[in-house]
């Protein structure tokens, strides 16, 4: 702030009394002594005449600052800097006491130089560091204004020489008058610019904070919504450079990937290419809104299709007028912004202006860049509008927008439905995008995603029944309506002419089994087509027509020099099928049904065909009598709006034999039909529990190849009550992205009877985002701290399995799971079983530990399993003798040193599982026979025939479980030894098949169950 402007904020009547207090009133003047008196003797805060201290000086400075802020008009600086400005002004006023001059010399210097000396004196001690520009202006102005009144005060001292007083008074009065006049005549140079930008930047932020989807006229679908809600950060790629590492060959180019909105952070000039609807204009809007809100750059959004209408591309002064901005800046404002390097110039749509205008546009843009260096410049274009190096010599970096990835599509759909206030349709559309492969391939850019969302909502969530309408709407939008509604000149080719040419190109690609075509081949097809496409024939030769088709249709692109392809394979299949039907080539289509690459062509041919043609084609598919073609016929029904009812019934009946599957074997056979099956699997409504389980098994099998489609099916069953269904959903976790599956499926399951096992770091981290699981397992190397860290409340875990884990060493650390009732340990390095005594465990399974020391201390255990060798010579040497054991499992070589000696000590045992690899002796069986409460006996198949030993009769045993049977064991010896047997449960070893009837015949008085 200039001193004159500050003078307008503070009246002289206020400043003068405050300044006067800084000096002693009774000190000697220059006219009464032999030598002049130094300022150090005049100030009121030094020496013997001290009347105020530093605190009082700060109070005076505070009044100057406060009164300036409270005066009418705009504050001179932000109020949150008041204290810092006051401190700095105080330091400068106190510097008066350090100046080596007298009052006459001070007057001779003038107020400006005096202020400069005070400023330098205070700066030496760090005063004023870190202030904003406005605060700094104010501080300098306040200092000069105070010095002006200080010198005025000196000249009015009675001891001052009279003529000096008169001369100085006149000079200062004249100076004050001139400054006061300056206040009214010359405002701050950039004040008007600042005021205008305070209006312009919010205008830009509001003007561009809306996204419009062109080409959509659906009654219930919004065509505009807030940018910050819908904006999706896409990826841009380009070539970059890096230095070669030691031992590497020099590498001059590599692919660089970065968020598109960061394109200008590392380079001031960018040419951004992207296909139709890829989000170029939306990115321009985002950059403009972000810059306007942050205020570090002044954005200019310049759509070229608007600028060229005026005939002359605008100079900076006409930027706003050219785009219809209603605000009028101060004269020269735009040039001052660009001269200062504060501009962000966003030139959108190079491809949207005639080719003849593009070189003129480049000259205009480069002239601006050379005249105003230091600004940031972005130019957008479709890929084929100009050659790759079109702006490279001028320092432009080229980037290309990449297609949306699956997470991008999911985010877009969710934001679209939030903005449209249509949450009811979101989940169904996401399921469709996951299961419908051709639909998912279509949704690769914001434009097509928006169209899909709008059509899906318009049809109340039944988009799959009208897929043809989706393609028709997309083609209409891309071929004609989008350019027309964006205000561009009409395209040279009509929509029908474009369709005719495009479908011929598509059919040629379909027949060749390729997705790319040489440009020369395409020109030949167009040339042969022109005589029959009247509206295109007058537009030029085949090469000219093809170039127009590539540039404006949005359906063709050039992935490499001399090569053409469709932007989406689904458009190629759709248009190729349309041409085949029009030309009567149904036999050709049916003859390719065995080729999976023709699946979409066949489905689209059914959509285009007449009812009679549909019936013929569908019967051809059924005649092959294969699961895949039967399911393909079923998938075609959604496109057959009119069809002979008998044909429809036959297709549904044949497919009904396959879906839902009746067994795991049926599910595996169904999956062999390919990913198509995922589209046809029903939800849980109307299914039996067995059928629902079959569907979940079927959807789980192709999960690694088709995770999106499989997830869409499985999530429909997440509320299912059947335990087998829920177990299937838990068991297939490792086939999906851990976090996504946890959020979409696992966290919605009824936990009753379910055990969740984490095998990877990602799964462990996913546990942290879910609700509590009472039954939890960790497989592999997980530290105890990591297991505890992923559980919000360790007290909610009641059963814990730790398997194949070498990281757990001190079992006592598991005591943090203070509600544990069941613990399985398979940790080769773990020690300290006794430290678990405080947990009151009822079930303990020890598969592997470093030692079994401390096991006798676990006196609360009711069910105990041990699978490693027990120390000592008797079971009572190593098992908890005071525990009320009801169940005991002894496996492998657990009893190699102890046998079953001492088993009878636990009179409470009602169930014993024997699976030792050492033979059982008569002494061992005597211990078993002594168990008066034994009613359930488990025998492992490995005991037969040699390790069973001299088994005695065991009256009282009512249930027998034979585990891990291979099927060839002789178990006939058991029936006479178990006279009270009532139930027998048989379990086959992995991969084995049991003859249930033969085995059941051995136990005629018992119920035999195959598990």
GROMACS .gro file of N, CA, C and O in nm, residues 406 434-435 437 671-672 674-678 697-711 732 734-737:
model
  124
  406UNK      N    1  -1.162  -5.110  -1.538
  406UNK     CA    2  -1.282  -5.157  -1.469
  406UNK      C    3  -1.312  -5.077  -1.343
  406UNK      O    4  -1.427  -5.040  -1.319
  434UNK      N    5  -2.053  -5.634  -1.537
  434UNK     CA    6  -1.959  -5.738  -1.499
  434UNK      C    7  -1.986  -5.868  -1.575
  434UNK      O    8  -1.893  -5.943  -1.605
  435UNK      N    9  -2.113  -5.897  -1.603
  435UNK     CA   10  -2.146  -6.026  -1.664
  435UNK      C   11  -2.159  -6.018  -1.815
  435UNK      O   12  -2.137  -6.118  -1.883
  437UNK      N   13  -2.016  -5.932  -2.140
  437UNK     CA   14  -1.882  -5.897  -2.189
  437UNK      C   15  -1.883  -5.790  -2.296
  437UNK      O   16  -1.800  -5.700  -2.297
  671UNK      N   17  -1.939  -7.506  -1.701
  671UNK     CA   18  -1.836  -7.404  -1.715
  671UNK      C   19  -1.756  -7.423  -1.843
  671UNK      O   20  -1.703  -7.327  -1.900
  672UNK      N   21  -1.749  -7.546  -1.891
  672UNK     CA   22  -1.676  -7.572  -2.015
  672UNK      C   23  -1.737  -7.500  -2.135
  672UNK      O   24  -1.673  -7.487  -2.240
  674UNK      N   25  -1.782  -7.198  -2.149
  674UNK     CA   26  -1.715  -7.069  -2.161
  674UNK      C   27  -1.777  -6.960  -2.076
  674UNK      O   28  -1.877  -6.983  -2.005
  675UNK      N   29  -1.719  -6.840  -2.082
  675UNK     CA   30  -1.768  -6.728  -1.999
  675UNK      C   31  -1.913  -6.692  -2.024
  675UNK      O   32  -1.975  -6.627  -1.941
  676UNK      N   33  -1.968  -6.735  -2.138
  676UNK     CA   34  -2.107  -6.706  -2.168
  676UNK      C   35  -2.200  -6.754  -2.058
  676UNK      O   36  -2.305  -6.693  -2.032
  677UNK      N   37  -2.162  -6.861  -1.989
  677UNK     CA   38  -2.250  -6.919  -1.888
  677UNK      C   39  -2.279  -6.821  -1.775
  677UNK      O   40  -2.387  -6.823  -1.714
  678UNK      N   41  -2.184  -6.734  -1.744
  678UNK     CA   42  -2.203  -6.640  -1.634
  678UNK      C   43  -2.319  -6.545  -1.661
  678UNK      O   44  -2.386  -6.500  -1.568
  697UNK      N   45  -2.122  -7.282  -0.709
  697UNK     CA   46  -2.007  -7.361  -0.753
  697UNK      C   47  -1.972  -7.328  -0.898
  697UNK      O   48  -1.856  -7.307  -0.934
  698UNK      N   49  -2.075  -7.319  -0.983
  698UNK     CA   50  -2.052  -7.288  -1.124
  698UNK      C   51  -1.986  -7.152  -1.142
  698UNK      O   52  -1.893  -7.136  -1.222
  699UNK      N   53  -2.036  -7.053  -1.068
  699UNK     CA   54  -1.980  -6.918  -1.081
  699UNK      C   55  -1.839  -6.909  -1.024
  699UNK      O   56  -1.760  -6.825  -1.067
  700UNK      N   57  -1.807  -6.995  -0.927
  700UNK     CA   58  -1.674  -6.990  -0.866
  700UNK      C   59  -1.565  -7.044  -0.958
  700UNK      O   60  -1.451  -6.998  -0.954
  701UNK      N   61  -1.600  -7.143  -1.039
  701UNK     CA   62  -1.497  -7.212  -1.117
  701UNK      C   63  -1.424  -7.122  -1.216
  701UNK      O   64  -1.302  -7.130  -1.229
  702UNK      N   65  -1.494  -7.035  -1.293
  702UNK     CA   66  -1.421  -6.949  -1.388
  702UNK      C   67  -1.378  -6.815  -1.328
  702UNK      O   68  -1.348  -6.722  -1.401
  703UNK      N   69  -1.374  -6.807  -1.195
  703UNK     CA   70  -1.351  -6.678  -1.131
  703UNK      C   71  -1.215  -6.619  -1.166
  703UNK      O   72  -1.202  -6.497  -1.178
  704UNK      N   73  -1.114  -6.701  -1.182
  704UNK     CA   74  -0.981  -6.646  -1.211
  704UNK      C   75  -0.975  -6.588  -1.352
  704UNK      O   76  -0.903  -6.492  -1.376
  705UNK      N   77  -1.050  -6.646  -1.445
  705UNK     CA   78  -1.049  -6.595  -1.583
  705UNK      C   79  -1.148  -6.482  -1.602
  705UNK      O   80  -1.125  -6.391  -1.682
  706UNK      N   81  -1.262  -6.489  -1.534
  706UNK     CA   82  -1.368  -6.388  -1.550
  706UNK      C   83  -1.411  -6.338  -1.411
  706UNK      O   84  -1.523  -6.363  -1.365
  707UNK      N   85  -1.322  -6.269  -1.339
  707UNK     CA   86  -1.355  -6.230  -1.201
  707UNK      C   87  -1.475  -6.138  -1.190
  707UNK      O   88  -1.554  -6.149  -1.096
  708UNK      N   89  -1.491  -6.047  -1.285
  708UNK     CA   90  -1.603  -5.952  -1.276
  708UNK      C   91  -1.737  -6.023  -1.290
  708UNK      O   92  -1.829  -6.001  -1.211
  709UNK      N   93  -1.747  -6.109  -1.393
  709UNK     CA   94  -1.872  -6.180  -1.414
  709UNK      C   95  -1.903  -6.276  -1.300
  709UNK      O   96  -2.018  -6.287  -1.256
  710UNK      N   97  -1.802  -6.347  -1.252
  710UNK     CA   98  -1.824  -6.441  -1.142
  710UNK      C   99  -1.868  -6.367  -1.015
  710UNK      O  100  -1.958  -6.413  -0.943
  711UNK      N  101  -1.804  -6.254  -0.988
  711UNK     CA  102  -1.840  -6.178  -0.869
  711UNK      C  103  -1.984  -6.128  -0.877
  711UNK      O  104  -2.058  -6.130  -0.778
  732UNK      N  105  -1.425  -6.955  -0.183
  732UNK     CA  106  -1.373  -6.910  -0.314
  732UNK      C  107  -1.308  -6.772  -0.306
  732UNK      O  108  -1.278  -6.712  -0.409
  734UNK      N  109  -1.011  -6.671  -0.236
  734UNK     CA  110  -0.877  -6.654  -0.291
  734UNK      C  111  -0.875  -6.641  -0.443
  734UNK      O  112  -0.770  -6.614  -0.502
  735UNK      N  113  -0.990  -6.654  -0.510
  735UNK     CA  114  -0.994  -6.640  -0.656
  735UNK      C  115  -1.023  -6.497  -0.700
  735UNK      O  116  -1.026  -6.470  -0.820
  736UNK      N  117  -1.046  -6.408  -0.605
  736UNK     CA  118  -1.086  -6.271  -0.637
  736UNK      C  119  -0.991  -6.171  -0.572
  736UNK      O  120  -0.908  -6.208  -0.488
  737UNK      N  121  -1.005  -6.047  -0.613
  737UNK     CA  122  -0.939  -5.940  -0.542
  737UNK      C  123  -0.988  -5.940  -0.397
  737UNK      O  124  -1.109  -5.936  -0.371
   0.00000   0.00000   0.00000
